[in-house]
Amino acid sequence: MHIIPVNGPSPYEVTIGTDLSESIVERAASIGAAKVAIIHQPPLLAAAHALAAAAEKRGVEATLAEVPDAEAAKQLDVLAHLWDVLGQAGFSRRDAVIGLGGGAVTDLAGFAAATWMRGIPVIQAPTTLLAMVDAAVGGKTGINTSAGKNLVGAFHEPDSVFVDLERLRTLPDDEIVAGSAEIIKTGFIHDPVIIEHYIKNPALCLDPDGILPELIERSIAVKAHVVGQDLKESGLRETLNYGHTFGHAVERRERYIWRHGRAVAVGMMFIAHLSHARGLISADLVQTHREILESVGLPTTYEQGHFEDLVEGMRHDKKNRGGHIRFVALTGIGETTRIEDATDDDLRAAYTKLSA
Ligand code: GLY
């Protein structure tokens, strides 16, 4: 079992291991929870029952709350249903919510916990690679509305996070591939060792019996370091947005059918081309982006002919300031900067480089 501490206003720990149900329940009991609500997606019903059984054995009353798969979970009516569940089960400030699932569930469970009685503890138990290395750590919670994704939410740090590596074995290959984009991102912004692993042995980097557990740990350590210093995204946390400005525009254009990680991969290629054109990084580092992403099966090109649409998408990015599209960029591996004054010609040139 490995523990990664996350500092910040309310310090907590990320526990990485296997067979963590009892540890989760032990944690809930130790913070005084008499009740837990286990929020889970339909395919995780058996895991939710196992967690509930462990809770009951420890004398903690468990309520199961099933929510729809993926983004369909992050809706106001689903949240309202969870508030009803918590109300009917008589949840008090000391009781806890457990988010068991992918990033949509950890976002939703976190927001339900943030809003119930102005904030009760949430224990996050991510089950997808993306949720393990990104969504479950850092306290960003929220739902989607007709105005856009994640525009309604709260910073609500988890009480604790439990990453069960056994879950990796149940994930389809393309989910491991997509989640790897966020690991590669943390390598580019902060941890050259991650990048070296992908260069040397991409197959092992996707393998739960290979280097993947180490990469998960390293990636969570980067996220913990960043959010521990800047929970509310006033500076350093923005670096986690590497590849996301163009990536979000791709997701929007693809009507959110693309997996997030695939869009982020294309976004990292876009910013690499833009950064190279501005003299920030070498052609070799652009090539390193391409080789690593392709070696794990992530896309590095994007259909041409949609420039205006994609620029419009980038203009919607929450991180923009003063009307300028703002990009996190690299000056080297582990060294970040910002680009805020890219012209339309710069953007068009970087987009053209994405042609297959
Ligand atoms: N997913 C980026 C962040 O947590 O800030």
CSV table of N, CA and C in Angstrom, one decimal, residues 16 79 88 96 121 150 163 172 205 225 263 274 283 312 330 348:
chain,number,residue,atom,x,y,z
A,16,ILE,N,-3.0,4.0,-2.3
A,16,ILE,CA,-3.0,3.2,-3.6
A,16,ILE,C,-2.7,1.8,-3.2
A,79,LEU,N,-28.6,14.9,-9.3
A,79,LEU,CA,-28.1,15.5,-8.0
A,79,LEU,C,-29.3,15.6,-7.1
A,88,GLN,N,-33.8,11.2,2.9
A,88,GLN,CA,-34.6,10.1,3.4
A,88,GLN,C,-33.8,9.2,4.4
A,96,ALA,N,-21.0,10.4,5.7
A,96,ALA,CA,-20.1,10.5,4.5
A,96,ALA,C,-20.7,10.0,3.3
A,121,PRO,N,-18.3,15.1,4.5
A,121,PRO,CA,-17.1,14.4,3.9
A,121,PRO,C,-17.4,13.6,2.7
A,150,ASN,N,-19.4,21.6,-16.4
A,150,ASN,CA,-18.7,21.9,-15.2
A,150,ASN,C,-18.8,23.4,-14.8
A,163,VAL,N,-7.4,4.4,-4.2
A,163,VAL,CA,-7.2,3.9,-5.6
A,163,VAL,C,-6.9,2.4,-5.6
A,172,PRO,N,-11.6,-1.7,-20.1
A,172,PRO,CA,-11.3,-1.9,-21.5
A,172,PRO,C,-10.0,-1.2,-21.9
A,205,CYS,N,3.9,0.5,-20.1
A,205,CYS,CA,3.2,1.6,-19.5
A,205,CYS,C,1.7,1.5,-19.5
A,225,HIS,N,1.1,17.5,-5.6
A,225,HIS,CA,2.0,18.6,-5.5
A,225,HIS,C,1.3,19.9,-5.9
A,263,ALA,N,-8.9,13.6,-26.9
A,263,ALA,CA,-9.0,15.0,-27.2
A,263,ALA,C,-7.8,15.8,-26.6
A,274,LEU,N,2.4,24.8,-31.7
A,274,LEU,CA,2.3,26.3,-31.5
A,274,LEU,C,3.6,26.7,-30.7
A,283,ALA,N,12.1,21.1,-32.2
A,283,ALA,CA,11.4,20.1,-33.1
A,283,ALA,C,11.5,18.7,-32.5
A,312,GLU,N,-13.6,29.1,-32.0
A,312,GLU,CA,-14.8,29.5,-31.2
A,312,GLU,C,-14.8,28.6,-29.9
A,330,LEU,N,5.0,24.5,-22.9
A,330,LEU,CA,6.2,24.1,-22.3
A,330,LEU,C,7.4,24.9,-22.8
A,348,ARG,N,-3.8,29.0,-36.8
A,348,ARG,CA,-4.1,28.3,-38.0
A,348,ARG,C,-2.9,27.5,-38.4
